[in-house]
Each structure stands twice: as structure tokens, then as C-alpha cells.
Coordinates of C-alpha atoms and ligand atoms in Angstrom, one line a residue:
X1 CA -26.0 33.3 9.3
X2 CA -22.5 34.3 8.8
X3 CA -20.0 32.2 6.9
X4 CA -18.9 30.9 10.4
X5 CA -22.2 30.1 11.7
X6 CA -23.2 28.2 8.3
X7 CA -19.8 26.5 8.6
X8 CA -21.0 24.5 12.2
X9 CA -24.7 24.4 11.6
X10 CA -26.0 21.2 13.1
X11 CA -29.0 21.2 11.3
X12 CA -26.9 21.2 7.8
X13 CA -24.4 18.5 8.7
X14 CA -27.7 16.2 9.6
X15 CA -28.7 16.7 6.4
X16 CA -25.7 16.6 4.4
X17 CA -24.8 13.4 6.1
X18 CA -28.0 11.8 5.7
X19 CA -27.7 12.4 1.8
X20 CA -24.1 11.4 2.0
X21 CA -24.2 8.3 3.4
X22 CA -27.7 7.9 0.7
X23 CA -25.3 8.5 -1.8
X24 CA -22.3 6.2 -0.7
X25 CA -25.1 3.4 -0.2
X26 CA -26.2 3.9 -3.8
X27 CA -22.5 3.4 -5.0
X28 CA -21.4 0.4 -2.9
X29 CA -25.1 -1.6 -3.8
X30 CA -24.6 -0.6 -8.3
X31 CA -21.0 -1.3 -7.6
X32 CA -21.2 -5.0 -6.8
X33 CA -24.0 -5.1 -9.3
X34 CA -21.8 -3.9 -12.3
X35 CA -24.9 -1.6 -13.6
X36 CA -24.3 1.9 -14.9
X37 CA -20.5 2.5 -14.0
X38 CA -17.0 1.7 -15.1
X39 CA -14.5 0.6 -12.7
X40 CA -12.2 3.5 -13.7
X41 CA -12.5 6.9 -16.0
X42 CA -9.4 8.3 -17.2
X43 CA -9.3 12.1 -17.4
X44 CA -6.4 14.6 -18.8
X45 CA -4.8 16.3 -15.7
X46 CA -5.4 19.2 -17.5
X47 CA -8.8 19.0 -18.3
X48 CA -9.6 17.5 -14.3
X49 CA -7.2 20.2 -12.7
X50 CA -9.5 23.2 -14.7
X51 CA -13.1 21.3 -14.4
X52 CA -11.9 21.8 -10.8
X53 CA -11.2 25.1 -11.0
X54 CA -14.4 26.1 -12.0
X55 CA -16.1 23.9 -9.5
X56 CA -14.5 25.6 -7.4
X57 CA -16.2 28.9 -8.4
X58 CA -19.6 27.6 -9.3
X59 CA -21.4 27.7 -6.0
X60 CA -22.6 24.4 -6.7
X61 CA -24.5 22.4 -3.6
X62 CA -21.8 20.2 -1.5
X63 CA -23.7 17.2 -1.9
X64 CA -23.6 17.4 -5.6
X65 CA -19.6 18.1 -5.6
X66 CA -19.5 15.2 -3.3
X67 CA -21.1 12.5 -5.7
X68 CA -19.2 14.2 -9.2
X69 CA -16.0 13.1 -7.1
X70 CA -17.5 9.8 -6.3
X71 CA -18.4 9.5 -9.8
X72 CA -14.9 10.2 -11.4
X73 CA -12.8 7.9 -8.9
X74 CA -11.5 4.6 -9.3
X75 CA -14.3 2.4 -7.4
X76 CA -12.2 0.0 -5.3
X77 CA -16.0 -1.7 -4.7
X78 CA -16.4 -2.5 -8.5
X79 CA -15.6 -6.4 -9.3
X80 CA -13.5 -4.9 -12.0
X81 CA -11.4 -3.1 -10.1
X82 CA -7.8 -5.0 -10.1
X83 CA -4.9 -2.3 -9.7
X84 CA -3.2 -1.2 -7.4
X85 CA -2.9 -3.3 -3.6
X86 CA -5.5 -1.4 -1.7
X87 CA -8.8 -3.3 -0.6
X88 CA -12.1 -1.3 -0.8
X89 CA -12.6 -0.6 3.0
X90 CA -15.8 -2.2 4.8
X91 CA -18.3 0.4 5.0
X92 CA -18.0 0.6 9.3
X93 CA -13.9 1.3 8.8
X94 CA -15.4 3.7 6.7
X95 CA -17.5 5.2 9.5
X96 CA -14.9 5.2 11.7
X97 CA -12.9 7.3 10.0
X98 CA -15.3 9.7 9.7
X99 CA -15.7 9.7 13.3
X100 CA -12.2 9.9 13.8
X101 CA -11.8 13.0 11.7
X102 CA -14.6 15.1 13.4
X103 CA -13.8 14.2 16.8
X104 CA -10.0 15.6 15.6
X105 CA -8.3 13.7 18.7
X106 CA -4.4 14.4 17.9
X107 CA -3.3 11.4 19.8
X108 CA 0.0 12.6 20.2
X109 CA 0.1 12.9 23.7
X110 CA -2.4 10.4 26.2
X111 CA -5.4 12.7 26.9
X112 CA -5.6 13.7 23.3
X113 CA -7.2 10.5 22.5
X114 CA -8.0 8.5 25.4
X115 CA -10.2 6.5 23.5
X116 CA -8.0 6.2 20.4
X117 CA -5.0 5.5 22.2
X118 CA -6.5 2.4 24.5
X119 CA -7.8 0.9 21.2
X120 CA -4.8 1.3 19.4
X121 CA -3.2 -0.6 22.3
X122 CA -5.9 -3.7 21.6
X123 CA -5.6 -3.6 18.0
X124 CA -1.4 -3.7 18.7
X125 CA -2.2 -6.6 21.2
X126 CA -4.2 -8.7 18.7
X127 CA -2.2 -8.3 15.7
X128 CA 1.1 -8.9 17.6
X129 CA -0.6 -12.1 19.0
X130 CA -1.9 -13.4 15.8
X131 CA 1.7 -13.2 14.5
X132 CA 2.8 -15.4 17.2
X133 CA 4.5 -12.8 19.2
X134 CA 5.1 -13.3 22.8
X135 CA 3.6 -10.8 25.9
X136 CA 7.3 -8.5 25.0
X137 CA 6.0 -7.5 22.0
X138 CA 4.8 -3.6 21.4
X139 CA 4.3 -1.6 18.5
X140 CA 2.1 1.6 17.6
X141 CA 0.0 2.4 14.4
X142 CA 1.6 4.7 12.3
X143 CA 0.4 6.6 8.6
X144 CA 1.7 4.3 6.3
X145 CA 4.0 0.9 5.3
X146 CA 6.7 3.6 3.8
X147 CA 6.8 5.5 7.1
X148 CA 6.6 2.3 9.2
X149 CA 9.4 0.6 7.4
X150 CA 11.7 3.8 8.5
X151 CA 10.5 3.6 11.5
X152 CA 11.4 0.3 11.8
X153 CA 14.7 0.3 10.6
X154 CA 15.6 3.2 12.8
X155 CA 15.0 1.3 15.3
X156 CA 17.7 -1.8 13.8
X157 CA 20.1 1.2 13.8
X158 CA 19.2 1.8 17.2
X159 CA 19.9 -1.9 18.5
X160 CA 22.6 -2.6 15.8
X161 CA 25.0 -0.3 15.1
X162 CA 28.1 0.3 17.4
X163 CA 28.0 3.9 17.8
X164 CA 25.1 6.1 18.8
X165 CA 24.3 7.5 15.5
X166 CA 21.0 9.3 17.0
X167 CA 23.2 11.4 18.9
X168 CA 26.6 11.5 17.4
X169 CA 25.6 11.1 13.7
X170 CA 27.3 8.6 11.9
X171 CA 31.0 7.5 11.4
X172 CA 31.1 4.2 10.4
X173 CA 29.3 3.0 6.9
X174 CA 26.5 1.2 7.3
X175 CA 24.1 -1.1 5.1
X176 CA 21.4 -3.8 5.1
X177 CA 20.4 -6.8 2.6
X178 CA 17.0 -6.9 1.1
X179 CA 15.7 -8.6 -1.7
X180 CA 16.0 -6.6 -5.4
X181 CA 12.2 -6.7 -6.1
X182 CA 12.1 -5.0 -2.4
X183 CA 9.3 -2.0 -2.1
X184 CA 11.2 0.9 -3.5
X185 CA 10.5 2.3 0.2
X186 CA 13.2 0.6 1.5
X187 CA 15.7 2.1 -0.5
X188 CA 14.4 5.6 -0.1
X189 CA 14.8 5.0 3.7
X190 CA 18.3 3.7 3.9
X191 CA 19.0 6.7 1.9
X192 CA 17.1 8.9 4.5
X193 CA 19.0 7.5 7.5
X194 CA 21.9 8.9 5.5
X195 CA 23.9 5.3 4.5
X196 CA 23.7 6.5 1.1
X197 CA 23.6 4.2 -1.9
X198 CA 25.6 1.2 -0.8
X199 CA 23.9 1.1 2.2
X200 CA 21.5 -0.9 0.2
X201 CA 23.1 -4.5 -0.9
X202 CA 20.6 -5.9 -3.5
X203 CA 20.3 -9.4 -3.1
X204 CA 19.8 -11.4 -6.5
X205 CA 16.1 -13.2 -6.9
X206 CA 15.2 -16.8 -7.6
X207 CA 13.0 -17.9 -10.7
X208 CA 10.2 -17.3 -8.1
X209 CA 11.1 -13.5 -7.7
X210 CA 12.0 -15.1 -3.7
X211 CA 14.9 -13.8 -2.2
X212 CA 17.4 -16.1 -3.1
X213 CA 19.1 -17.1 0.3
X214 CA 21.9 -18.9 -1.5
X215 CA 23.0 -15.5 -2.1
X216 CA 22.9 -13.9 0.8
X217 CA 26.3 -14.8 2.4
X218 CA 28.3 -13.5 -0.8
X219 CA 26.6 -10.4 -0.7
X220 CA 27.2 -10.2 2.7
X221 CA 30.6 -10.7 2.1
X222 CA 31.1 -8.3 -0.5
X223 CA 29.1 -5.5 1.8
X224 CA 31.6 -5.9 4.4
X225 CA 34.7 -6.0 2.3
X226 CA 33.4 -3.2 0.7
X227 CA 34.0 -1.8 4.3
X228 CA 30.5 -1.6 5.5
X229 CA 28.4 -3.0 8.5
X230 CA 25.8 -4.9 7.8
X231 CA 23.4 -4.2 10.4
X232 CA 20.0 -5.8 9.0
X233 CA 18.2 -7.9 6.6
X234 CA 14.8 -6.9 5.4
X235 CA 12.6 -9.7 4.7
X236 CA 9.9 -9.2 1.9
X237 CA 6.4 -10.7 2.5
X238 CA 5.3 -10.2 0.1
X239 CA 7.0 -8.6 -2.5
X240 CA 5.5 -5.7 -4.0
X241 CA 5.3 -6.4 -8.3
X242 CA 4.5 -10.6 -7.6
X243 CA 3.4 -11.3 -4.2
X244 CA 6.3 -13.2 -3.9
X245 CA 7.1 -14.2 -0.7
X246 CA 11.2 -14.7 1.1
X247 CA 11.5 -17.7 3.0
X248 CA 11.4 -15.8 6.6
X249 CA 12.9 -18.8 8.8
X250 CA 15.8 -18.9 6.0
X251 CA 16.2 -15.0 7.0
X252 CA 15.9 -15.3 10.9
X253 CA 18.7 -18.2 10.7
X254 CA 21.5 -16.1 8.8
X255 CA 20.5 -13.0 11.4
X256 CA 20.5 -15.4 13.9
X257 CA 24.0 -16.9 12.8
X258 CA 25.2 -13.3 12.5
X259 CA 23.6 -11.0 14.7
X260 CA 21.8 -9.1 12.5
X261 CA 18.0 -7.2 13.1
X262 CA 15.5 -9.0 11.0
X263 CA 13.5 -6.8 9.3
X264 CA 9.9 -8.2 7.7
X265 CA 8.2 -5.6 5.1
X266 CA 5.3 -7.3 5.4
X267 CA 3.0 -4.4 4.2
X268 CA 0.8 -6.0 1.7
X269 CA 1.6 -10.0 2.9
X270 CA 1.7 -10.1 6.5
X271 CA -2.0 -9.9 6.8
X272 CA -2.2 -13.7 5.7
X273 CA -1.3 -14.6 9.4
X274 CA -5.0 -14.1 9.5
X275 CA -5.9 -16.3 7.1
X276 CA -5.8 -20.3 8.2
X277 CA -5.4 -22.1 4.7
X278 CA -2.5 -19.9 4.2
X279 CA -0.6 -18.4 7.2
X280 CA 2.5 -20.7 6.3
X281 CA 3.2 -18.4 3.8
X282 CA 4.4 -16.2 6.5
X283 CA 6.2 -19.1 8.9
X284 CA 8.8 -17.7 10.8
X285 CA 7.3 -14.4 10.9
X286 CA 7.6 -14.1 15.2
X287 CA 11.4 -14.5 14.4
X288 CA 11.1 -11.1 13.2
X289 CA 12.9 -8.4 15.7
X290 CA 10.2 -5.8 13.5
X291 CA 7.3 -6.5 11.1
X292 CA 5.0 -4.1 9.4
X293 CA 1.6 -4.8 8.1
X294 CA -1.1 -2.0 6.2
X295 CA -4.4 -2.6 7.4
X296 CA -5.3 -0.4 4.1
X297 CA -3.6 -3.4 1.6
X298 CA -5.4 -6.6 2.4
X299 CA -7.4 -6.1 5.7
X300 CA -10.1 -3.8 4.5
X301 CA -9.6 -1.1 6.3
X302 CA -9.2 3.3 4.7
X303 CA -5.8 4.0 3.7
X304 CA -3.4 4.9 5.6
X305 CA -3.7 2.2 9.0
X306 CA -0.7 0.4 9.4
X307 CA 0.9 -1.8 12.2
X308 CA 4.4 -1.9 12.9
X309 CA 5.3 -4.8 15.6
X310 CA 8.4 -5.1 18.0
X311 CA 9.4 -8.2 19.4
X312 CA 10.8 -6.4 22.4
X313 CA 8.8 -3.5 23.4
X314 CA 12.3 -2.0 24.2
X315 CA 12.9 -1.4 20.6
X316 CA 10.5 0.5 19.9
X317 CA 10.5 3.1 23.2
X318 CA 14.5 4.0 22.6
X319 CA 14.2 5.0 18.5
X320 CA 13.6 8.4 19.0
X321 CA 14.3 8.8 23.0
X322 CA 16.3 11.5 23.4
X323 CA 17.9 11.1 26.7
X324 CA 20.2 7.4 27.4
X325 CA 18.7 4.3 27.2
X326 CA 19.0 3.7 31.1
X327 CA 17.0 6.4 31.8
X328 CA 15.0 4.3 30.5
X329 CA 15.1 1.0 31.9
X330 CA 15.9 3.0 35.5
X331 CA 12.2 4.8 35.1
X332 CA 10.6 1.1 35.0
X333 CA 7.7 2.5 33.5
X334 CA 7.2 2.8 29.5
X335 CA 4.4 4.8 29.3
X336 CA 2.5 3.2 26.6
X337 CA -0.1 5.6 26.6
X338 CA 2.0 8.1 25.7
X339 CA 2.0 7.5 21.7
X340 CA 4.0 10.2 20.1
X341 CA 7.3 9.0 22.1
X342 CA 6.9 5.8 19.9
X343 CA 5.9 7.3 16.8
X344 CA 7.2 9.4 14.2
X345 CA 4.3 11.6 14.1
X346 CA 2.9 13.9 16.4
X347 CA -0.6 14.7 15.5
X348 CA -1.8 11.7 14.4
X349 CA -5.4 10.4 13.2
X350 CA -7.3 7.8 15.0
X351 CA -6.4 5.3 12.4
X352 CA -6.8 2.5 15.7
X353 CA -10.4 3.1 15.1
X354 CA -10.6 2.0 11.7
X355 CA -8.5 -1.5 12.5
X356 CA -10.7 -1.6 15.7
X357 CA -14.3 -2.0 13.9
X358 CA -13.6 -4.3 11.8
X359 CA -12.0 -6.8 14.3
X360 CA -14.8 -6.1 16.3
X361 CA -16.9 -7.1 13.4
X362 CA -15.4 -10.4 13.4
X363 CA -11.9 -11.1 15.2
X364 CA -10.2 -12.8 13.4
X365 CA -13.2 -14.1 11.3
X366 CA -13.7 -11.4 8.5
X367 CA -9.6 -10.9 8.2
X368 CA -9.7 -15.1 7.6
X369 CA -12.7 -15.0 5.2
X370 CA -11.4 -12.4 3.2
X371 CA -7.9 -13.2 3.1
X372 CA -8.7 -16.5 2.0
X373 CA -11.2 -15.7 -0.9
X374 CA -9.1 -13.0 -2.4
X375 CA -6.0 -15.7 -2.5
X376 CA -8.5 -18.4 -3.4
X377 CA -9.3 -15.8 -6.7
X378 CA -6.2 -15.3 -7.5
X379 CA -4.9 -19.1 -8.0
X380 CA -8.0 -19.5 -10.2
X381 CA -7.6 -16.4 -12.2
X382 CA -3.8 -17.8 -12.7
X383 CA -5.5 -21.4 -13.7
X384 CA -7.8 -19.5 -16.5
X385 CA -4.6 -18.1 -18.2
X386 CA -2.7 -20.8 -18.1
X387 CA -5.6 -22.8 -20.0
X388 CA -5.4 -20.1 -22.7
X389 CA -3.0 -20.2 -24.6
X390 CA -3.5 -16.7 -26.1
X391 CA -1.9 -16.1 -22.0
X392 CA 1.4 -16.4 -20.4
X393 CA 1.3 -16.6 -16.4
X394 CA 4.1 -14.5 -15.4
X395 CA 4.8 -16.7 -11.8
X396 CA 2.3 -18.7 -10.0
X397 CA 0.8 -16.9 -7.6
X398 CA 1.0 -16.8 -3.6
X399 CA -0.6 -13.9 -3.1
X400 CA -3.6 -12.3 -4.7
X401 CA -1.5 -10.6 -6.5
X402 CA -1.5 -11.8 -10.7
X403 CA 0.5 -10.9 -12.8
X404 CA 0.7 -12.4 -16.9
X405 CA 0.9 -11.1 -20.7
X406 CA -0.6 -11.5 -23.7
X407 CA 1.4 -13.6 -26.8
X408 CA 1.0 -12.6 -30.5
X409 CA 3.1 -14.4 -32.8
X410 CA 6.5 -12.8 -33.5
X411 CA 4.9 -8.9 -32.6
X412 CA 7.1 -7.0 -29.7
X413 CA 5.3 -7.9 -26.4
X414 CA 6.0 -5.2 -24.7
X415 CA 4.7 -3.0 -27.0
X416 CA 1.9 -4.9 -27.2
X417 CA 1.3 -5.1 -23.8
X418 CA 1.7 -1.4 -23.0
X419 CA -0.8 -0.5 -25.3
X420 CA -3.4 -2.7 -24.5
X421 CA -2.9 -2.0 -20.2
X422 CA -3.4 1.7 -22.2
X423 CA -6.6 0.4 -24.1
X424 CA -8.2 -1.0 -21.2
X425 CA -7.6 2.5 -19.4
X426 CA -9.1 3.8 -22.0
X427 CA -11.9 1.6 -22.1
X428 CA -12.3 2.0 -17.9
X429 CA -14.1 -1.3 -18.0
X430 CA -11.3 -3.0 -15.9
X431 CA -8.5 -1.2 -13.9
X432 CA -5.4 -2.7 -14.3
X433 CA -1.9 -2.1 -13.8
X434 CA 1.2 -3.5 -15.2
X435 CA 4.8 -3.9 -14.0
X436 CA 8.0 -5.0 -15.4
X437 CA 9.6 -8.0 -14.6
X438 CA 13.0 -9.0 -16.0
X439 CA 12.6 -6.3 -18.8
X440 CA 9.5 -7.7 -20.0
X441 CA 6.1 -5.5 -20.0
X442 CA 3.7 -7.6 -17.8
X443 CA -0.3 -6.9 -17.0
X444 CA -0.7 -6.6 -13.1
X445 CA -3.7 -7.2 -11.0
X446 CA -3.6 -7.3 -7.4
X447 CA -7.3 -9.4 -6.9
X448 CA -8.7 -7.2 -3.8
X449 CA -12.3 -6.9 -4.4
X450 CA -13.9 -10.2 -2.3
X451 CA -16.9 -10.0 -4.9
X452 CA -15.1 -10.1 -8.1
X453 CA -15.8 -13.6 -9.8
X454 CA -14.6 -16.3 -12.3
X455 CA -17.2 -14.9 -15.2
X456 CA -14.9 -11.3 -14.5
X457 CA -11.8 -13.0 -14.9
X458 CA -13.1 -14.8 -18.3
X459 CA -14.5 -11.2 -19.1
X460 CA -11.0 -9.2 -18.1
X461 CA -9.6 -12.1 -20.6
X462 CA -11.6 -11.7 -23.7
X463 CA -11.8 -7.6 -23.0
X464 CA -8.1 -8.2 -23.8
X465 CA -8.5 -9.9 -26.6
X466 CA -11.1 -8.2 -28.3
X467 CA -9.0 -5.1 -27.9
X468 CA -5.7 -6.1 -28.4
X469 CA -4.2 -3.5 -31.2
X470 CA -2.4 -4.1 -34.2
X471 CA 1.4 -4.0 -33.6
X472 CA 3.2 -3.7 -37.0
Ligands
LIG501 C1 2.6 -1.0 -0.3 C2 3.9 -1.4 0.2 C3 4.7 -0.6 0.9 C4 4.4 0.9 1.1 O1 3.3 1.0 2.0 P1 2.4 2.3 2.0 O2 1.4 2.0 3.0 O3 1.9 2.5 0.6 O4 3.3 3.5 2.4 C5 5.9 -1.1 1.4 N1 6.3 -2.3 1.2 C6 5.5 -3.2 0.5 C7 5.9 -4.6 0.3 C8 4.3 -2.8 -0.1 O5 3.5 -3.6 -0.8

């Protein structure tokens, strides 16, 4: 057989998947079960990048190269795992993405993705409806909570702005008000659109790392005596180093008062709409004019699925039509199934797909369950460090997202911090991450594994401890 030949053999890909998916069962049953691996193994980029290398020359079988890599990744399935936002997917999301990359459906244009596209459509449909949005509202799927928030805010620019920057370029300054713990996506996409660095007005946080909305008007005022229009507000649910949620019907008011587009990042947050103990968190949320949501940070779904809703499906077919918005509204007919009009990419992966199975595994029963435990977790893992007083909680938590330090007498915290978020890397035991919060060096955990438990938490705590280096 040629190299060709070998490449497409159906006989080989039975076999390979067979043993893959053997493998990848393996993982997901010793993972939950703790037995023989950490949650995380640091390596040197040096020493990974040439172990590669020679991989790459050894000849060695696929299915071997496919479990090292397993191996030597951080296991999102492990109870330990506590780091970054992303939720190990369900096993069928999984699938789907598999299918999604052999079938190789671009989904740019309608009959690229028949299939694809129509589910995208019901995925749109039920998310938009469980975020109270009315029968108006659109929206597409699009690779990423960076990518959607630009998308997004193109689209305020769109409705917003006085002058028709998408075909004239800009001549007026414009800006928009978000929170200062904002994602740092935000900033880079203000920047993209070209409003440079004052287009982003930082507005000053509460002792809850909340928006302060006692603050907006002044820095409203001081945005437009600065000579700029303020065109938006971008609402942060939640935020990305807390989980710290703005008070969205505080937002929608001041837009509503001044006719600005309300923007809701809701990237890692916005999934609790699915979760009935605590969807308030979001209230106000169908005030939004825009929301985005990842399906990869709390809805258990591969990385990178993520919604981005329009309260008027207008919205979202003029942000990148070329030709004048009554074309438009004169051709009557949006042509939904015609994705890449709506989206910033062309190709694009069937991501719908991934959403799709799991709501189909439960709608909206396994987004509710899940949402719920992980946020249930996380105010218990908050409880155990406040009982020790070897702890300090850094904010109580709304989220499932934890963050705290350790206290030694008199030593310098954040030294003592850094090194031990650097001993437990070491260790691989735990992954953790750690952020900074008013200067000050704090330990991070976003809880997204559903089967992590209490005895982990004590276990994470007296790790720490037992570790814990000597700071002179
Ligand atoms: C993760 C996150 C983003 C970025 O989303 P990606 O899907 O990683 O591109 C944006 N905003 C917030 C609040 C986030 O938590």
C-alpha cells in the first residue's frame, strides 16, 4: 500500500478507533478513581519540544503516541484537577467532535453542513430561550468567548455609533465602560476595532470585585469630556479571576437611561441560567442587546463551542453585511441558514454538534445538575478555609470559581504563595492556578470537575500545608 492508501485504510481506522476509544475509557474510569495518575505533570518546554522531536522520528505505532499524549496532559477528568475554567467534556460531546472533524462539513455556506447548520439553529433557539429571550432573538456559534465578544461588540458599533464606521472607517472617538477585572479580551477587542486605549473606560470595583455601578456615571462623564462616545457597557458575568458577578439590571437601566448597547461577557457565568438554585445570579440577563456564553467553560462540552445571543436578530445579520442595511430589511428574508454572513469565520467546525449531544442527553437537565453541584462545591470548599485558620478566603464565592491564600506569621505572602502554587506544580498532585487580586498573590481554583469531593478539598488543604516552604 502506498503512503496514500495506508493513510484512508478502513480497516486501520476500525482498529485504531476501537483501541482509542479502549484507551480514553481506561483514562476517564482511573481518573475518577484517583489510582495511578497525577492530575498534572510539569515538563521543561525544552525537554517536551525535543522528546517530540524524536517522536516524531521514531516510527513509533499511533496508538502508542496517542496514550504518551494522554498520559502527559492535564486530566480535566481527575477530582484534582482545579485550574483553569474549562470543564472536562462529557464523553458523547466528545464523540461528536470526532464526528464533526471527519465528516469536515465547513459550514460556511448552507449545503456545507446541512446537518450542522439546522442543529446549530436548535442549540441557538434553546439557549436564547433559557435566557429569557423573546422569538427576535438570533445568534450563531462561533470558535471562542474572545472571538464572540468582538463579534459582539461589532455589532454595538454597528447599532451605536453615528457614522458608518464599517464603511467609512472611523472619525469620531469612540469607547465603552466595563468593569476593571473585565476578561483581558475585551480590551484587546476595543483595541482591534481601532478605538485605541481610551476606548476602554475602566470602571472601579466594589469589595466584591462587582462592578461598582455607583461609578459608572462619573466615568461616563469623564469618557465624554474626554471627547469620546460612549457607545456600550460590557457587563461581566462572571468575572474572570473571582467569579464575580455585575449586577446586570443595574447595567440595563444606565444603557436604558442613556442609549447605550448592553454588552453581557458572560463566557464562563452565563451558563447558570441553566441552573434553577442559581439563575438569579444572572437576573436581567434578557436585557442584554448581546450575551456570550462558552459551552467549553461550565457546560461540558470540547473547547472551543460558544454562543453568542442577539436580542434582535437584526443585529447580528448587518455586522459584517457589506451592502446597506435596507437591502436588508427590503429582501425580507434573512437567510439563517446561510451561517458565514453571521459569523466571523468562514470554514467553521461543527461545534453545534458538540452543544447538541449533550442537550439531547438531558435538556436542560444535565446543564442544571452540573451547574448546580460544581457551585454547590465551591461554597463548601470556601466554608472549609474559612474554618482553618491557617486560610484566608479571598471573596465569597458565587461562582465555582475559589479563590484564597495561605497565612504564615509575619513571612511575605506572596512569596509564599507563589512558591507553594509552584510546589504543588511540582508535586502534580493538584492543578491549580493563582491570580492576583489587589497586588496580593492568591491560589485559584475554578471547581469544574462534578466528581471532585469534600475529602479532595481537605486533601488540596493539608497538601498545602505539608508543603508550604520556608520563607526567610
Ligand atoms: C474565558 C473567558 C473569556 C474568553 O473566552 P475563550 O473562549 O477562552 O476565548 C472571555 N470572558 C470571560 C469572562 C471568560 O471567563
Amino acid at each position: 500500500m502506498s503512503f496514500l492508501e495506508k493513510a484512508y485504510d478502513a480497516e486501520t481506522f476500525r482498529q485504531q478507533g476501537h483501541a482509542l476509544i479502549e484507551l480514553l475509557a481506561d483514562h476517564l474510569s482511573t481518573a475518577y478513581s484517583k489510582n495511578d495518575r497525577p492530575a498534572f505533570r510539569w515538563e521543561d518546554p525544552k525537554d517536551a519540544y525535543e522528546k517530540w522531536a524524536a517522536v516524531l522520528q521514531s516510527g513509533q505505532d499511533s496508538i502508542e503516541t496517542f496514550d504518551q499524549v494522554v498520559r502527559e496532559s492535564v486530566q480535566l477528568h481527575h477530582p484534582h484537577y482545579m485550574g483553569h475554567q474549562i470543564s472536562p467534556p462529557t464523553p458523547i460531546s466528545a464523540l461528536a467532535g470526532l464526528l464533526s472533524d471527519f465528516l469536515n462539513n465547513g459550514m460556511g455556506v448552507y449545503e456545507m453542513g446541512i446537518p450542522g447548520t439546522a442543529i446549530e439553529r436548535v442549540v441557538i433557539r434553546q439557549v436564547a430561550s433559557q435566557m429569557g429571550f423573546g422569538p427576535q432573538a438570533e445568534g450563531i456559534l462561533t470558535s471562542g468567548g474572545t472571538l464572540a465578544n468582538l463579534t459582539a461588540l461589532l455589532a454595538a458599533r454597528r447599532a451605536k455609533a453615528t457614522e458608518n464606521v464599517w464603511r467609512e472607517g472611523h472619525s469620531r472617538k469612540l469607547a465603552l465602560l466595563v468593569s476593571e477585572e473585565a476578561h483581558y479580551c475585551v480590551d484587546r477587542a476595543v483595541r482591534i476595532m481601532g478605538w485605541g486605549e481610551g476606548g476602554i473606560v475602566k470602571v472601579p470595583v466594589n469589595d466584591r470585585y462587582q462592578m461598582a455601578v455607583s461609578n459608572l456615571e462619573s466615568s461616563f462623564q469623564i469618557a465624554i469630556n474626554a471627547g469620546y462616545s460612549v457607545i456600550a457597557v460590557v457587563g461581566s458575568a462572571c468575572s474572570t479571576s473571582t467569579g464575580s458577578f455585575d449586577d446586570l439590571n443595574a447595567l440595563a437601566d444606565f444603557c436604558a437611561e442613556k442609549g447605550l448597547w448592553l454588552h453581557v461577557d458572560g463566557a464562563h457565568g452565563a451558563a447558570t441560567t441553566y441552573s434553577k438554585k442559581y439563575k438569579h445570579l444572572v437576573d436581567g440577563l434578557h436585557r442584554a442587546d448581546s450575551v456570550v456564553m462558552d459551552f467549553h467553560k461550565m457546560l461540558l462540552t470540547p473547547s472551543v463551542t460558544t454562543a453568542l445571543i442577539f436580542k434582535r436578530a437584526d443585529d447580528n445579520y448587518r455586522i459584517f453585511a457589506q451592502r446597506a442595511q435596507y437591502l436588508w430589511e427590503q429582501e425580507g428574508e434573512q437567510e439563517w441558514y446561510n451561517l458565514a454572513r453571521r459569523t466571523f469565520e468562514c470554514t467553521k467546525t461543527m461545534m453545534s454538534l458538540k452543544a447538541f449531544m449533550n442537550l439531547q442527553t438531558g435538556t436542560p437537565a444535565l446543564y442544571d445538575e452540573y451547574v448546580t453541584r460544581v457551585i454547590d462545591l465551591s461554597k463548601s470548599f470556601a466554608h472549609l478555609i474559612k474554618e482553618d485558620p491557617n486560610f484566608e478566603l479571598a471573596v465569597e464565592p458565587d461562582c465555582n470559581i475559589v479563590c484564597f491564600r495561605y497565612l504564615k506569621g509575619d513571612s511575605d505572602l506572596n512569596a509564599l504563595n507563589e512558591s507553594i502554587r509552584a510546589n504543588l506544580v511540582e508535586l502534580g498532585q493538584f492543578y491549580i492556578v493563582k491570580t492576583i487580586l489587589r497586588g496580593q498573590v492568591y491560589l485559584r481554583t475554578t471547581i469544574s470537575n462534578p466528581f471532585t469531593r469534600i475529602e479532595d478539598f481537605n486533601e488540596l488543604l493539608e497538601s498545602i500545608k505539608a508543603t508550604q516552604p520556608v520563607i526567610s
